[in-house]
Amino acid sequence: MRVILAQPRGFCAGVVRAIEIVERSLEKFGAPVYVRHEIVHNRHVVETLERKGAIFVDELHEIPDGAVTIFSAHGVAQTVIDEAKSRGLPVLDATCPLVTKVHLQGKRYVARGRALILIGHEGHPEVEGTIGQVGGPVHLVSSTQDVDRLDLPADAPIAYVTQTTLSVDDTREIIAALQRRFPNIEGPDVADICYATQHRQSAVRDLCRVVDLLLVVGSRNSSNSNRLREIGIEQGLPSHLIADGSELDPAWLAGVGTVGLTAGASAPEELVLDVIEALRHHGALEVEPMDGVREDVEFRLPAELRERTKEPVR
């Protein structure tokens, strides 16, 4: 049995930055530091940071006065920022810069008097943060059917933004439906779609052409990981989302000559290696990477964390 690894896979630059913000905060200020919501959607990452001294909470009222506070990579509503300021909490913002870019785009559209439509999944933390950032009404759509149900006149000035964990392919039909219904519409350039989401989905499509089974390493609550599995299913392949090697079901491997393996943007490479080790126990003899995009994007850390010197919290 062969195992072919998608390229790229796993951590994106926004996830790397978010995790590093927590780790450097622990180094500089000491434990504990408090993180509002999971820093990224991966239980392994969260538990690793918990062992180092991070405490994850659902809301700010769970954070003691004066404690170092970190916002997750998904972004937060303005009301959360205002509450932290009113309490004087020392905040480090781990919001992915590409998510922040969506917030700024949305604010500009609303300031110009356009009705804002957000393409995304209801209840996702990034969507909730974006809705709470733009300073005006937001119409959330997840499908072309949602577009048909929008209670807006056809001649209304419209603009749209998208959840970053959706790719060009994910949003193409919805954007086309919006353009058909609303002639006076604006939206971001295709180049503004999250590079990591697009790269990982394109790599999986390439992978699906040469394998018999697709395994996606990622958490159940990871939007982009679930989408990678869905792409495999759309390509007609048996496809499974697994957290690590312990979730590999040997029955999936019956009659399989080549396994495709990828990972969502919040899944660390060590979990991919764990799945490879599990596959070796079931007859995997070769492991090879596919050719693909080599990502070299890096996002700057907050200024107060660029120096590692430990200091007391002020």
Tab-separated table of C-alpha atoms in Angstrom:
chain	number	residue	atom	x	y	z
A	1	MET	CA	0.000	0.000	0.000
A	2	ARG	CA	1.234	3.477	-0.910
A	3	VAL	CA	0.545	6.687	0.985
A	4	ILE	CA	0.613	9.962	-0.941
A	5	LEU	CA	0.794	13.212	1.043
A	6	ALA	CA	-0.967	16.329	-0.208
A	7	GLN	CA	1.153	19.440	-0.683
A	8	PRO	CA	0.415	21.816	0.991
A	9	ARG	CA	-1.327	20.442	4.082
A	10	GLY	CA	-1.640	21.304	7.754
A	11	PHE	CA	-0.779	24.551	9.492
A	12	CYS	CA	-1.241	27.826	7.638
A	13	ALA	CA	0.541	31.072	8.550
A	14	GLY	CA	-2.428	32.372	10.549
A	15	VAL	CA	-2.501	29.252	12.715
A	16	VAL	CA	1.278	29.305	13.223
A	17	ARG	CA	1.039	32.944	14.343
A	18	ALA	CA	-1.875	32.290	16.720
A	19	ILE	CA	-0.152	29.373	18.454
A	20	GLU	CA	3.101	31.307	18.708
A	21	ILE	CA	1.264	34.221	20.338
A	22	VAL	CA	0.045	31.898	23.112
A	23	GLU	CA	3.444	30.229	23.542
A	24	ARG	CA	5.385	33.506	23.638
A	25	SER	CA	2.847	35.036	26.012
A	26	LEU	CA	3.452	32.143	28.402
A	27	GLU	CA	7.223	32.616	28.066
A	28	LYS	CA	7.103	36.364	28.590
A	29	PHE	CA	4.358	36.810	31.185
A	30	GLY	CA	4.250	33.382	32.794
A	31	ALA	CA	1.286	31.054	33.318
A	32	PRO	CA	-1.586	31.310	33.255
A	33	VAL	CA	-2.676	33.243	30.201
A	34	TYR	CA	-6.356	33.175	29.213
A	35	VAL	CA	-7.604	32.488	25.694
A	36	ARG	CA	-11.146	33.328	24.651
A	37	HIS	CA	-12.414	30.294	22.706
A	38	GLU	CA	-10.138	27.644	21.195
A	39	ILE	CA	-7.108	29.409	19.731
A	40	VAL	CA	-7.599	27.233	16.615
A	41	HIS	CA	-10.023	24.382	15.963
A	42	ASN	CA	-7.850	21.458	16.969
A	43	ARG	CA	-8.184	19.637	20.277
A	44	HIS	CA	-4.582	18.380	20.232
A	45	VAL	CA	-3.265	21.938	19.881
A	46	VAL	CA	-5.549	23.194	22.655
A	47	GLU	CA	-4.567	20.410	25.061
A	48	THR	CA	-0.862	20.961	24.361
A	49	LEU	CA	-1.212	24.659	25.201
A	50	GLU	CA	-3.265	23.831	28.303
A	51	ARG	CA	-0.402	21.691	29.590
A	52	LYS	CA	1.898	24.692	29.166
A	53	GLY	CA	-0.382	26.932	31.215
A	54	ALA	CA	-3.015	28.373	28.856
A	55	ILE	CA	-6.597	28.471	30.141
A	56	PHE	CA	-9.364	28.467	27.540
A	57	VAL	CA	-12.663	30.163	28.354
A	58	ASP	CA	-15.895	30.841	26.514
A	59	GLU	CA	-16.434	34.430	27.617
A	60	LEU	CA	-14.460	37.303	29.117
A	61	HIS	CA	-16.306	37.253	32.451
A	62	GLU	CA	-14.452	34.000	33.195
A	63	ILE	CA	-11.101	35.816	33.061
A	64	PRO	CA	-9.739	37.328	36.308
A	65	ASP	CA	-9.012	41.061	36.446
A	66	GLY	CA	-5.546	41.886	35.164
A	67	ALA	CA	-4.936	38.514	33.491
A	68	VAL	CA	-3.244	38.352	30.085
A	69	THR	CA	-6.031	37.767	27.559
A	70	ILE	CA	-5.723	36.384	24.021
A	71	PHE	CA	-8.351	36.488	21.290
A	72	SER	CA	-8.450	33.423	19.038
A	73	ALA	CA	-7.442	33.270	15.372
A	74	HIS	CA	-11.101	33.449	14.316
A	75	GLY	CA	-11.540	37.063	15.437
A	76	VAL	CA	-14.030	38.637	17.833
A	77	ALA	CA	-16.904	41.116	17.745
A	78	GLN	CA	-16.264	44.756	18.629
A	79	THR	CA	-18.357	44.317	21.781
A	80	VAL	CA	-15.796	41.793	23.057
A	81	ILE	CA	-12.948	44.239	22.411
A	82	ASP	CA	-14.880	47.008	24.162
A	83	GLU	CA	-15.593	44.797	27.175
A	84	ALA	CA	-11.907	43.884	27.485
A	85	LYS	CA	-10.962	47.570	27.335
A	86	SER	CA	-13.553	48.525	29.933
A	87	ARG	CA	-12.094	45.927	32.305
A	88	GLY	CA	-8.528	46.981	31.580
A	89	LEU	CA	-7.523	43.480	30.477
A	90	PRO	CA	-4.099	43.302	28.793
A	91	VAL	CA	-5.068	41.867	25.392
A	92	LEU	CA	-3.061	40.152	22.674
A	93	ASP	CA	-5.034	39.697	19.461
A	94	ALA	CA	-4.297	36.453	17.596
A	95	THR	CA	-6.922	37.132	14.912
A	96	CYS	CA	-5.590	35.917	11.556
A	97	PRO	CA	-4.569	38.962	9.464
A	98	LEU	CA	-6.676	37.609	6.589
A	99	VAL	CA	-9.732	37.596	8.871
A	100	THR	CA	-8.930	41.154	9.929
A	101	LYS	CA	-8.773	42.067	6.233
A	102	VAL	CA	-12.345	40.767	5.802
A	103	HIS	CA	-13.450	42.908	8.782
A	104	LEU	CA	-11.913	46.015	7.210
A	105	GLN	CA	-13.462	45.287	3.812
A	106	GLY	CA	-16.884	44.859	5.404
A	107	LYS	CA	-16.569	48.127	7.314
A	108	ARG	CA	-15.639	49.996	4.133
A	109	TYR	CA	-18.629	48.625	2.241
A	110	VAL	CA	-21.033	49.521	5.067
A	111	ALA	CA	-19.538	53.010	5.356
A	112	ARG	CA	-20.295	53.524	1.656
A	113	GLY	CA	-23.953	52.693	2.248
A	114	ARG	CA	-23.993	49.198	0.824
A	115	ALA	CA	-26.003	46.335	2.290
A	116	LEU	CA	-23.441	43.753	3.379
A	117	ILE	CA	-23.796	40.066	2.628
A	118	LEU	CA	-21.497	37.598	4.374
A	119	ILE	CA	-20.982	34.223	2.719
A	120	GLY	CA	-20.305	31.781	5.542
A	121	HIS	CA	-21.592	29.218	8.024
A	122	GLU	CA	-23.969	30.269	10.780
A	123	GLY	CA	-22.514	29.825	14.261
A	124	HIS	CA	-18.868	29.681	13.158
A	125	PRO	CA	-16.724	31.894	15.447
A	126	GLU	CA	-15.241	33.742	12.474
A	127	VAL	CA	-18.703	34.558	11.145
A	128	GLU	CA	-19.863	35.769	14.564
A	129	GLY	CA	-16.766	37.941	14.871
A	130	THR	CA	-17.198	39.446	11.405
A	131	ILE	CA	-20.884	40.223	11.988
A	132	GLY	CA	-19.908	41.944	15.219
A	133	GLN	CA	-17.138	43.983	13.608
A	134	VAL	CA	-18.653	45.710	10.584
A	135	GLY	CA	-20.869	48.226	12.382
A	136	GLY	CA	-24.053	47.617	10.402
A	137	PRO	CA	-26.607	44.992	9.417
A	138	VAL	CA	-25.155	41.811	7.892
A	139	HIS	CA	-27.100	39.285	5.802
A	140	LEU	CA	-25.604	35.797	6.171
A	141	VAL	CA	-25.918	33.364	3.272
A	142	SER	CA	-24.620	29.808	3.008
A	143	SER	CA	-26.233	28.676	-0.259
A	144	THR	CA	-27.855	29.900	-3.457
A	145	GLN	CA	-31.213	29.202	-1.797
A	146	ASP	CA	-30.295	31.711	0.911
A	147	VAL	CA	-29.609	34.265	-1.833
A	148	ASP	CA	-33.126	33.725	-3.222
A	149	ARG	CA	-34.590	34.360	0.244
A	150	LEU	CA	-32.830	37.695	0.833
A	151	ASP	CA	-35.344	40.431	1.619
A	152	LEU	CA	-33.609	43.154	-0.387
A	153	PRO	CA	-34.747	45.054	-3.496
A	154	ALA	CA	-33.040	44.091	-6.747
A	155	ASP	CA	-31.673	47.607	-7.266
A	156	ALA	CA	-30.187	47.879	-3.761
A	157	PRO	CA	-26.468	48.660	-3.539
A	158	ILE	CA	-24.949	45.396	-2.305
A	159	ALA	CA	-21.496	44.189	-1.261
A	160	TYR	CA	-20.292	40.780	-0.120
A	161	VAL	CA	-17.413	39.339	1.878
A	162	THR	CA	-16.634	35.691	2.626
A	163	GLN	CA	-15.575	33.539	5.541
A	164	THR	CA	-11.866	32.836	5.042
A	165	THR	CA	-12.204	29.061	5.399
A	166	LEU	CA	-14.236	29.023	2.170
A	167	SER	CA	-12.384	28.845	-1.135
A	168	VAL	CA	-13.057	30.382	-4.532
A	169	ASP	CA	-14.677	27.085	-5.513
A	170	ASP	CA	-16.888	27.058	-2.404
A	171	THR	CA	-18.235	30.546	-3.041
A	172	ARG	CA	-18.362	30.685	-6.846
A	173	GLU	CA	-22.017	29.635	-7.258
A	174	ILE	CA	-23.234	31.849	-4.413
A	175	ILE	CA	-21.405	34.891	-5.795
A	176	ALA	CA	-22.830	34.189	-9.255
A	177	ALA	CA	-26.343	34.006	-7.761
A	178	LEU	CA	-25.793	37.331	-5.978
A	179	GLN	CA	-24.555	38.952	-9.191
A	180	ARG	CA	-27.584	37.720	-11.127
A	181	ARG	CA	-30.026	39.058	-8.560
A	182	PHE	CA	-28.282	42.327	-7.642
A	183	PRO	CA	-26.701	44.228	-10.567
A	184	ASN	CA	-25.311	46.937	-8.255
A	185	ILE	CA	-22.904	44.672	-6.370
A	186	GLU	CA	-19.289	44.885	-5.228
A	187	GLY	CA	-16.982	42.325	-3.689
A	188	PRO	CA	-13.321	41.613	-2.978
A	189	ASP	CA	-10.925	40.466	-5.655
A	190	VAL	CA	-10.489	36.704	-6.000
A	191	ALA	CA	-6.888	37.216	-4.838
A	192	ASP	CA	-8.280	38.253	-1.429
A	193	ILE	CA	-9.682	34.764	-0.765
A	194	CYS	CA	-7.581	32.968	1.873
A	195	TYR	CA	-4.578	31.490	0.069
A	196	ALA	CA	-4.300	28.551	2.492
A	197	THR	CA	-7.885	27.401	2.026
A	198	GLN	CA	-7.600	27.528	-1.760
A	199	HIS	CA	-4.200	25.785	-1.845
A	200	ARG	CA	-5.315	22.918	0.410
A	201	GLN	CA	-8.507	22.324	-1.526
A	202	SER	CA	-6.718	22.401	-4.883
A	203	ALA	CA	-4.133	19.947	-3.552
A	204	VAL	CA	-6.870	17.549	-2.411
A	205	ARG	CA	-8.513	17.647	-5.839
A	206	ASP	CA	-5.175	16.717	-7.409
A	207	LEU	CA	-4.653	14.010	-4.793
A	208	CYS	CA	-8.074	12.458	-5.415
A	209	ARG	CA	-7.125	11.710	-9.033
A	210	VAL	CA	-4.427	9.239	-8.014
A	211	VAL	CA	-5.659	7.542	-4.803
A	212	ASP	CA	-8.300	5.017	-3.746
A	213	LEU	CA	-9.068	6.476	-0.300
A	214	LEU	CA	-8.778	9.955	1.227
A	215	LEU	CA	-7.919	10.552	4.883
A	216	VAL	CA	-8.121	14.100	6.269
A	217	VAL	CA	-6.436	14.831	9.603
A	218	GLY	CA	-8.371	17.431	11.533
A	219	SER	CA	-10.950	18.135	14.209
A	220	ARG	CA	-14.684	17.636	13.811
A	221	ASN	CA	-15.326	21.335	14.486
A	222	SER	CA	-12.789	22.513	11.883
A	223	SER	CA	-14.655	24.008	8.939
A	224	ASN	CA	-11.770	23.723	6.497
A	225	SER	CA	-10.997	20.112	7.505
A	226	ASN	CA	-14.606	19.072	6.964
A	227	ARG	CA	-14.569	20.755	3.569
A	228	LEU	CA	-11.487	18.751	2.516
A	229	ARG	CA	-13.328	15.532	3.323
A	230	GLU	CA	-16.391	16.742	1.397
A	231	ILE	CA	-14.234	17.374	-1.661
A	232	GLY	CA	-13.074	13.763	-1.573
A	233	ILE	CA	-16.685	12.585	-1.429
A	234	GLU	CA	-17.583	14.889	-4.325
A	235	GLN	CA	-14.766	13.256	-6.307
A	236	GLY	CA	-16.348	9.848	-5.662
A	237	LEU	CA	-13.767	8.621	-3.149
A	238	PRO	CA	-14.295	7.024	0.258
A	239	SER	CA	-13.198	9.908	2.497
A	240	HIS	CA	-12.809	10.142	6.272
A	241	LEU	CA	-11.954	12.881	8.768
A	242	ILE	CA	-9.799	11.581	11.636
A	243	ALA	CA	-8.226	13.321	14.620
A	244	ASP	CA	-5.146	11.065	14.716
A	245	GLY	CA	-3.938	7.527	14.035
A	246	SER	CA	-6.088	6.022	16.785
A	247	GLU	CA	-9.214	6.735	14.711
A	248	LEU	CA	-8.021	4.792	11.659
A	249	ASP	CA	-10.478	2.001	10.890
A	250	PRO	CA	-8.697	-0.982	9.244
A	251	ALA	CA	-11.927	-1.811	7.397
A	252	TRP	CA	-11.427	1.339	5.305
A	253	LEU	CA	-8.237	-0.157	3.847
A	254	ALA	CA	-9.767	-3.313	2.355
A	255	GLY	CA	-8.826	-3.458	-1.322
A	256	VAL	CA	-7.065	-0.069	-1.181
A	257	GLY	CA	-3.777	0.236	-3.044
A	258	THR	CA	-3.099	3.956	-2.521
A	259	VAL	CA	-4.140	6.195	0.367
A	260	GLY	CA	-4.234	9.979	0.033
A	261	LEU	CA	-3.438	11.876	3.218
A	262	THR	CA	-3.908	15.566	3.974
A	263	ALA	CA	-4.555	17.787	6.994
A	264	GLY	CA	-6.692	20.822	7.733
A	265	ALA	CA	-5.082	24.205	8.339
A	266	SER	CA	-5.226	23.796	12.139
A	267	ALA	CA	-3.835	20.235	12.302
A	268	PRO	CA	-0.144	19.848	13.270
A	269	GLU	CA	2.196	17.681	11.215
A	270	GLU	CA	2.827	15.373	14.175
A	271	LEU	CA	-0.752	14.128	13.826
A	272	VAL	CA	-0.142	13.383	10.148
A	273	LEU	CA	2.922	11.376	11.173
A	274	ASP	CA	0.791	9.549	13.735
A	275	VAL	CA	-1.644	8.508	10.999
A	276	ILE	CA	1.245	7.375	8.793
A	277	GLU	CA	2.519	5.197	11.633
A	278	ALA	CA	-0.947	3.681	12.031
A	279	LEU	CA	-1.058	2.979	8.288
A	280	ARG	CA	2.323	1.242	8.493
A	281	HIS	CA	0.796	-1.226	10.937
A	282	HIS	CA	-1.696	-2.107	8.216
A	283	GLY	CA	0.675	-2.607	5.322
A	284	ALA	CA	1.758	0.844	4.143
A	285	LEU	CA	5.143	0.344	2.457
A	286	GLU	CA	5.747	3.643	0.652
A	287	VAL	CA	5.118	7.241	1.694
A	288	GLU	CA	5.655	9.995	-0.844
A	289	PRO	CA	4.688	13.670	-1.094
A	290	MET	CA	2.905	15.077	-4.097
A	291	ASP	CA	4.324	18.024	-5.938
A	292	GLY	CA	2.445	21.167	-4.995
A	293	VAL	CA	2.566	24.765	-3.864
A	294	ARG	CA	5.298	25.598	-1.349
A	295	GLU	CA	3.953	28.227	1.014
A	296	ASP	CA	6.323	30.825	2.459
A	297	VAL	CA	3.809	33.269	3.958
A	298	GLU	CA	4.624	34.596	7.431
A	299	PHE	CA	2.591	36.998	9.569
A	300	ARG	CA	4.209	39.335	12.095
A	301	LEU	CA	3.627	38.859	15.792
A	302	PRO	CA	2.255	41.688	17.956
A	303	ALA	CA	5.035	44.136	18.799
A	304	GLU	CA	5.030	43.254	22.505
A	305	LEU	CA	5.904	39.624	21.715
A	306	ARG	CA	8.741	40.133	19.263
A	307	GLU	CA	11.150	40.176	22.206
A	308	ARG	CA	11.214	37.009	24.317
A	309	THR	CA	12.395	38.638	27.567
A	310	LYS	CA	10.195	37.620	30.482
A	311	GLU	CA	8.590	40.523	32.288
A	312	PRO	CA	5.763	41.090	34.760
A	313	VAL	CA	2.299	41.961	33.485
A	314	ARG	CA	1.589	45.673	33.801
